[in-house]
CSV table of C-alpha atoms in Angstrom, one decimal:
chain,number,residue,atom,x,y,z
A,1,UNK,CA,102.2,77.3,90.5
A,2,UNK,CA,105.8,77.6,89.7
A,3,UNK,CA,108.3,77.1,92.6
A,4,UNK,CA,111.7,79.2,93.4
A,5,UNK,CA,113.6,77.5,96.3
A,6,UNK,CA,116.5,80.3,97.5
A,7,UNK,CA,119.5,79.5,99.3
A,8,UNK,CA,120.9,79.6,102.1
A,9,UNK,CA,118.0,81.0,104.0
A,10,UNK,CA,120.2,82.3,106.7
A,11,UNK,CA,123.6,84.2,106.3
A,12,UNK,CA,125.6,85.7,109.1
A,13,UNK,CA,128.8,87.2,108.2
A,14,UNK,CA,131.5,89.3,109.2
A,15,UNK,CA,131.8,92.9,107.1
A,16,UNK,CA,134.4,92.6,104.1
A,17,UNK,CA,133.6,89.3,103.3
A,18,UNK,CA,131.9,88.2,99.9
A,19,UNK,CA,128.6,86.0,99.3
A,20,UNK,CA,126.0,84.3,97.1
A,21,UNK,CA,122.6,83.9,97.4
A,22,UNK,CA,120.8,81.6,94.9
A,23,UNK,CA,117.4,81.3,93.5
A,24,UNK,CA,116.6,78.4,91.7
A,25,UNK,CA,113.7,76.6,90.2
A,26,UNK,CA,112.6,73.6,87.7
A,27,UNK,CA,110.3,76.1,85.6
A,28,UNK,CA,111.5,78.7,83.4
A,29,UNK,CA,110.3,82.4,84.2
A,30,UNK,CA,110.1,85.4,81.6
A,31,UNK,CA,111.8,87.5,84.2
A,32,UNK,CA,113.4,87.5,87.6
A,33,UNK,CA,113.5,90.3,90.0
A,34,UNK,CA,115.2,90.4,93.4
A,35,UNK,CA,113.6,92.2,96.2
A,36,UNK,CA,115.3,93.6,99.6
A,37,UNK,CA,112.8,93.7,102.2
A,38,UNK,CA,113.8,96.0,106.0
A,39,UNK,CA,111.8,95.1,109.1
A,40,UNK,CA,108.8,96.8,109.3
A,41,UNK,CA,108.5,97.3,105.4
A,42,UNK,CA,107.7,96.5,102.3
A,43,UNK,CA,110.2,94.6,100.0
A,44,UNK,CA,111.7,97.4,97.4
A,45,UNK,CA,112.6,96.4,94.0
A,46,UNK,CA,116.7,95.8,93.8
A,47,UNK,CA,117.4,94.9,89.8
A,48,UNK,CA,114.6,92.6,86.7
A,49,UNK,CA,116.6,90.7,84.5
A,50,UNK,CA,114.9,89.3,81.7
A,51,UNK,CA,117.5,87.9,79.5
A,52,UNK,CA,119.2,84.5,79.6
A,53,UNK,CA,122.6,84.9,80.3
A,54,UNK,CA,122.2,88.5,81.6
A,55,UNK,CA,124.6,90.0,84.3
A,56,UNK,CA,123.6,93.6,85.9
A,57,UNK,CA,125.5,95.5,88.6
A,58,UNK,CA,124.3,97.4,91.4
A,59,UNK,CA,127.5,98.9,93.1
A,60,UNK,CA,128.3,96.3,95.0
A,61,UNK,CA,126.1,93.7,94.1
A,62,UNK,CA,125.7,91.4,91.0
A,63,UNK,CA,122.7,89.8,89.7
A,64,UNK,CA,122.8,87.2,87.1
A,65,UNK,CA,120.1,85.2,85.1
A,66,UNK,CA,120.7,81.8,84.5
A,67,UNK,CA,121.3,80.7,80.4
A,68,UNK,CA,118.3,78.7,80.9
A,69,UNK,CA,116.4,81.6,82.6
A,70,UNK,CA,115.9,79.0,85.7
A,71,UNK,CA,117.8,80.5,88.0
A,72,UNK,CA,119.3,83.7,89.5
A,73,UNK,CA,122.3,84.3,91.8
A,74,UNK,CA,123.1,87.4,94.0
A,75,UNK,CA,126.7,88.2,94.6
A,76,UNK,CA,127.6,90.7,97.7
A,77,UNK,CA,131.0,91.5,97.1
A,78,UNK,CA,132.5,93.4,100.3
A,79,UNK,CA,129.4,93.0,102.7
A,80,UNK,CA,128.7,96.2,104.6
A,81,UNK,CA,126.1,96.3,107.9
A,82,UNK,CA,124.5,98.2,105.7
A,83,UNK,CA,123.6,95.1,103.0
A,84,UNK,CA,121.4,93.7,106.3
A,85,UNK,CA,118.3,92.1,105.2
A,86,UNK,CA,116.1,90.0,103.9
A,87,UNK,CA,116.5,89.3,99.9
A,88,UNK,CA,113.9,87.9,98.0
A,89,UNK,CA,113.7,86.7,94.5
A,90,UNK,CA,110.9,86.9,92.4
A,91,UNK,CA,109.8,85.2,89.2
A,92,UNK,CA,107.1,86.4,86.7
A,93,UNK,CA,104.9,83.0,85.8
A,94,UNK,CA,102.4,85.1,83.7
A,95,UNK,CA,98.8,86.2,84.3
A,96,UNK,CA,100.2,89.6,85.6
A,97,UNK,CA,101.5,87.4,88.6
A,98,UNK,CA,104.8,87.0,90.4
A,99,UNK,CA,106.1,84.0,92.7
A,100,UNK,CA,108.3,84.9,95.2
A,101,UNK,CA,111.6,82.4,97.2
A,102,UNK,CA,111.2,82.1,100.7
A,103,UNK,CA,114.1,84.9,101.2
A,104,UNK,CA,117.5,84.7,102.7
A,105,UNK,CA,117.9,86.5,105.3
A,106,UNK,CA,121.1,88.4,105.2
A,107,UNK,CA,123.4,89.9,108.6
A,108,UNK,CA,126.3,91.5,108.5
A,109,UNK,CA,128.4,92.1,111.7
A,110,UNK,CA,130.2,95.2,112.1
B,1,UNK,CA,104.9,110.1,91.4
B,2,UNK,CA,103.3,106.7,92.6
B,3,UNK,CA,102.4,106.2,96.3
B,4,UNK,CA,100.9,103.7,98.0
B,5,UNK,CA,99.0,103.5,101.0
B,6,UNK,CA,98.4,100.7,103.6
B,7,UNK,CA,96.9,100.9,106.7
B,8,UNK,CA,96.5,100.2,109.9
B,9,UNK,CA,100.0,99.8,110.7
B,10,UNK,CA,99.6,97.1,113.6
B,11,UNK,CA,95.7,95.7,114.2
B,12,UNK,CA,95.4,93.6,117.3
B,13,UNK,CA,92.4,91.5,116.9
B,14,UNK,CA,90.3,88.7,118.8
B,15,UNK,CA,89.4,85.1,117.4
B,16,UNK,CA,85.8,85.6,115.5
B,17,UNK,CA,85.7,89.3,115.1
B,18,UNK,CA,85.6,90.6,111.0
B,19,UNK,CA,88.4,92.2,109.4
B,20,UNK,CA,89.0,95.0,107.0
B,21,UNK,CA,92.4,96.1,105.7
B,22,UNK,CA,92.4,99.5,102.9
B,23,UNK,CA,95.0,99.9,100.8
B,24,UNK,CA,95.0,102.8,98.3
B,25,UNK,CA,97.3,103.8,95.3
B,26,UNK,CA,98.0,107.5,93.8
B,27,UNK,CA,99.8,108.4,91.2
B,28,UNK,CA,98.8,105.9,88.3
B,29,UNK,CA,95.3,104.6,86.8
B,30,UNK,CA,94.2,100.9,86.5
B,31,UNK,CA,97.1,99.3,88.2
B,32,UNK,CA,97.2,95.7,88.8
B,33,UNK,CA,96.5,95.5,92.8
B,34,UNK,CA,97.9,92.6,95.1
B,35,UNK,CA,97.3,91.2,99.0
B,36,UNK,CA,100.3,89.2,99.7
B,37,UNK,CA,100.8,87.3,103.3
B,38,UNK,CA,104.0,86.8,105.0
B,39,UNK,CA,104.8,84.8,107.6
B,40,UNK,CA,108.0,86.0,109.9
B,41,UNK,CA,110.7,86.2,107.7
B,42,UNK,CA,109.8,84.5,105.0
B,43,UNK,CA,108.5,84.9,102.0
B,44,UNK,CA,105.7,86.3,100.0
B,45,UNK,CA,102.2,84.3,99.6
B,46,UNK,CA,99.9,86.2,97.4
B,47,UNK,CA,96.3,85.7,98.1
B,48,UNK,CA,94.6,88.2,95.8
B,49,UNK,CA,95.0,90.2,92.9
B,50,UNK,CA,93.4,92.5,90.6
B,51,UNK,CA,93.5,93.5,87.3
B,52,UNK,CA,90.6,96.1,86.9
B,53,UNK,CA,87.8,97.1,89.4
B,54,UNK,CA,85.6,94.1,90.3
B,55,UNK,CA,87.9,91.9,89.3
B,56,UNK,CA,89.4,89.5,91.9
B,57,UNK,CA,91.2,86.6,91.4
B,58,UNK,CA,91.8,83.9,94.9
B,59,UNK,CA,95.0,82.2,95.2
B,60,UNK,CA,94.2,80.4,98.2
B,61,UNK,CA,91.1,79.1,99.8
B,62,UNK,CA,91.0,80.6,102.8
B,63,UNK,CA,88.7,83.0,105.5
B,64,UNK,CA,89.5,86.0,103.9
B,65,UNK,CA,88.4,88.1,101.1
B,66,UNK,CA,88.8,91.1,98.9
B,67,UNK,CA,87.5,93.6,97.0
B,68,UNK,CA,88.3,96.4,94.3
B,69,UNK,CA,85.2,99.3,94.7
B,70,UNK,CA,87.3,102.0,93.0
B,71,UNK,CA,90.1,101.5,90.3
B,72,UNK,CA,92.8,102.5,93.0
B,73,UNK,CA,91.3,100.8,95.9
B,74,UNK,CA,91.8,97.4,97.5
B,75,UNK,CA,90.6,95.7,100.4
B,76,UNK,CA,91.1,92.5,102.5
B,77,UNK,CA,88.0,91.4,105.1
B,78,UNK,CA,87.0,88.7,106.8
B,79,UNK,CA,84.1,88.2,108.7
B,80,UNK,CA,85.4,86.0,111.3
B,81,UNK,CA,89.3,85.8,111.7
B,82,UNK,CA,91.3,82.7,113.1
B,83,UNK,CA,94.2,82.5,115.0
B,84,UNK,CA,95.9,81.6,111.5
B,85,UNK,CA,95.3,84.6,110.3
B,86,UNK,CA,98.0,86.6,112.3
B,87,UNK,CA,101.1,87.4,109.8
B,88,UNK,CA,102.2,90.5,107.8
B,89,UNK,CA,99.8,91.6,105.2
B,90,UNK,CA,101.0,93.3,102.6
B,91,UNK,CA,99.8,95.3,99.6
B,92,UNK,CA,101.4,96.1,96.3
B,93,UNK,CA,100.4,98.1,92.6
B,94,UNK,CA,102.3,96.8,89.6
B,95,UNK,CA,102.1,97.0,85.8
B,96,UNK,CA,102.2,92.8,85.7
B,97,UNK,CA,104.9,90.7,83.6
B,98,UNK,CA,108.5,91.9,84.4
B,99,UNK,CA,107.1,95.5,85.5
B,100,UNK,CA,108.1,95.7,89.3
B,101,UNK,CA,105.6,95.8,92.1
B,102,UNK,CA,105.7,98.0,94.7
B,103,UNK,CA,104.7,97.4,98.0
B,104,UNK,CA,103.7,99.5,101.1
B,105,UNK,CA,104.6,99.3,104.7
B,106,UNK,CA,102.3,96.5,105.7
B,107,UNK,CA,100.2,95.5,108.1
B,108,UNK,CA,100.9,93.8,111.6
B,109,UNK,CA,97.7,92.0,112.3
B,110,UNK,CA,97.9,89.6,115.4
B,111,UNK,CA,94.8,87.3,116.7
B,112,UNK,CA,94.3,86.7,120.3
């Protein structure tokens, strides 16, 4: 089984600032897909990125795919109380499976 | 549009007593079908999925099992639970390789 290791696995900041979570790993996955998971619930897809290289935007929030397709950053620019959670990423490793980071778990102070 | 259902919300349960969790899927035909386990924060450990009815694949070894009676039907038992059995139980339906999954509310399940 492939591993992703995510980092840091806490984050406390205060609102306005910008941050990066990172998701990396020694295998190469076909796809990565971040996850934002509220107490209480299930995790809810944020963005896939499938291409090496690829950059996608989500209002505030950047995704990118390493070149290598090894790894995967998450950029918060502007944090809002509102971006308060726990991110996971996820890689696809084939046979209709995924493998998912430990999470960071995001806070943003008002 | 695709829903899923999971349920009990919360389960309290004592050491040695069996287990069954339902989770059930509308809106889509043959769906892959998942039972993740997540410890307090943390995350995901899948511990079964399925790719057609009958079919179960077993991550880990473990005192739990599942099965698939209907195409849009999955269930986690056990017949005797363990104290390490208390986390977050999860389901999900997805269309495998970079197709998302999607997950339902979970289950609470704590062992006394």
């Amino acid at each position: 089984t492939q591993l992703l290791e995510q980092s840091p696995q806490f984050l406390s900041i205060q609102e306005g600032e910008n941050l990066t979570v990172y998701c990396n790993s020694s295998s190469v996955f076909s796809s990565l897909q971040w996850y934002r998971q509220e107490p209480g619930e299930g995790p809810v897809l944020l963005v896939t990125v499938v291409t090496g290289g690829e950059v996608k935007k989500l209002k505030r929030l950047t995704f990118q795919f390493g070149d290598a397709r090894k790894d995967s950053s998450l950029h918060i620019t502007a944090a809002q109380p509102g971006d308060t959670g726990l991110y996971l990423c996820a890689g696809d490793e084939g046979a209709q499976k995924l493998v998912f980071g430990q999470g960071t778990r995001l806070t943003i102070n008002p | 549009s695709q829903t899923i259902h999971q349920w009990p919300a919360t389960l309290v349960q004592p050491v040695g007593s069996p287990l069954s969790l339902e989770c059930t899927v509308e809106g889509t035909s043959n769906p892959n079908l998942y039972w993740y386990r997540q410890a307090a924060g943390r995350g995901l450990q899948l511990l079964f999925y399925s790719v057609g009815i009958g079919q179960i694949s077993s991550e880990v070894p473990q005192n739990l099992s599942a099965s698939r009676p209907q195409d849009r039907q999955f269930i986690l038992s056990s017949k005797k639970l363990l104290l390490s059995d208390s986390g977050f139980y999860l389901c999900a339906w997805g269309g495998g390789g970079n197709q998302p999954q999607h997950f339902g509310d979970g289950t609470r399940l704590s062992i006394l």
